[in-house]
XYZ file of C-alpha atoms in Angstrom:
98
model
C 13.743 -23.889 -16.983
C 12.307 -20.926 -15.282
C 11.364 -17.576 -16.814
C 11.414 -14.296 -15.016
C 7.601 -13.261 -14.362
C 8.019 -9.434 -15.568
C 9.713 -10.164 -18.863
C 6.973 -8.379 -20.702
C 7.333 -4.464 -21.181
C 4.674 -2.462 -20.024
C 2.666 -0.210 -22.269
C 4.148 2.991 -22.421
C 1.969 5.974 -21.199
C 0.106 3.730 -18.422
C 1.281 4.006 -14.768
C 0.331 1.439 -12.340
C -2.711 1.918 -10.556
C -2.201 2.717 -7.023
C -5.527 3.322 -4.840
C -5.532 5.967 -2.321
C -5.129 4.583 1.164
C -8.367 5.057 3.236
C -7.844 6.789 6.709
C -9.957 5.798 9.663
C -12.744 8.346 10.080
C -12.701 7.886 13.808
C -8.869 8.342 14.151
C -8.651 11.350 11.911
C -11.530 13.026 13.913
C -9.909 11.724 17.342
C -13.242 9.983 18.199
C -12.515 8.329 21.480
C -15.718 6.150 22.050
C -18.139 5.341 19.378
C -21.865 6.021 20.536
C -24.249 3.486 20.119
C -27.181 5.903 20.819
C -26.199 7.912 17.579
C -27.858 6.014 14.791
C -26.711 8.489 12.066
C -23.384 7.892 12.810
C -23.788 4.145 12.563
C -26.054 3.953 9.655
C -23.287 4.408 6.927
C -21.303 1.416 8.368
C -24.453 -0.938 7.548
C -25.203 -2.329 4.198
C -28.636 -2.247 2.539
C -29.133 -5.873 3.661
C -28.547 -4.831 7.248
C -25.027 -6.265 7.628
C -22.032 -4.665 9.152
C -19.509 -3.397 6.577
C -16.152 -5.142 6.654
C -13.006 -3.078 7.195
C -11.839 -2.844 3.602
C -15.379 -1.349 2.939
C -15.831 0.767 5.873
C -12.150 2.103 6.090
C -12.114 1.752 9.601
C -9.015 0.719 11.617
C -8.880 -2.635 13.682
C -9.554 -0.919 16.866
C -12.258 1.339 15.943
C -14.052 -1.507 13.581
C -14.300 -3.621 16.768
C -15.850 -0.815 18.644
C -18.217 0.253 15.703
C -19.378 -3.447 15.449
C -20.081 -3.567 19.202
C -22.056 -0.220 19.096
C -24.194 -1.375 16.230
C -25.243 -4.705 18.130
C -25.993 -2.619 20.989
C -28.127 -0.085 18.972
C -29.854 -3.141 17.422
C -30.624 -4.594 20.886
C -32.104 -1.614 22.045
C -34.236 -1.246 18.557
C -32.146 2.072 17.443
C -31.251 0.123 14.212
C -32.900 -2.598 12.271
C -31.493 -6.208 12.546
C -33.261 -6.891 8.827
C -33.737 -4.371 5.987
C -37.396 -3.137 5.481
C -37.262 -4.821 1.793
C -36.287 -8.184 3.493
C -38.812 -8.254 6.195
C -41.685 -7.652 3.566
C -40.738 -10.279 0.899
C -39.431 -12.809 3.283
C -36.006 -13.235 1.710
C -34.609 -14.166 -1.458
C -37.142 -14.098 -4.452
C -40.787 -13.354 -4.849
C -43.507 -15.183 -2.793
C -46.362 -16.843 -4.793
């Protein structure tokens, strides 16, 4: 005995939520290469913990996300960007040390 899934009527007046599709910043501005020597460009794609933002959060396409990750890693290697956030360096990780 099977039942169709959408037998319940929708509430009147409520439209289905459709989020706006993020467009890749680098494709939109026609950026050919992502410069690892520009920390101001790379900083928005790093979390407060120092992690590289995933595609769903950064809004970059697959091609630019790969080159973005390489650029961030190169900038970290040259000490242009930190590997770890400052507050983690001070506390040593999770929790308060006693």
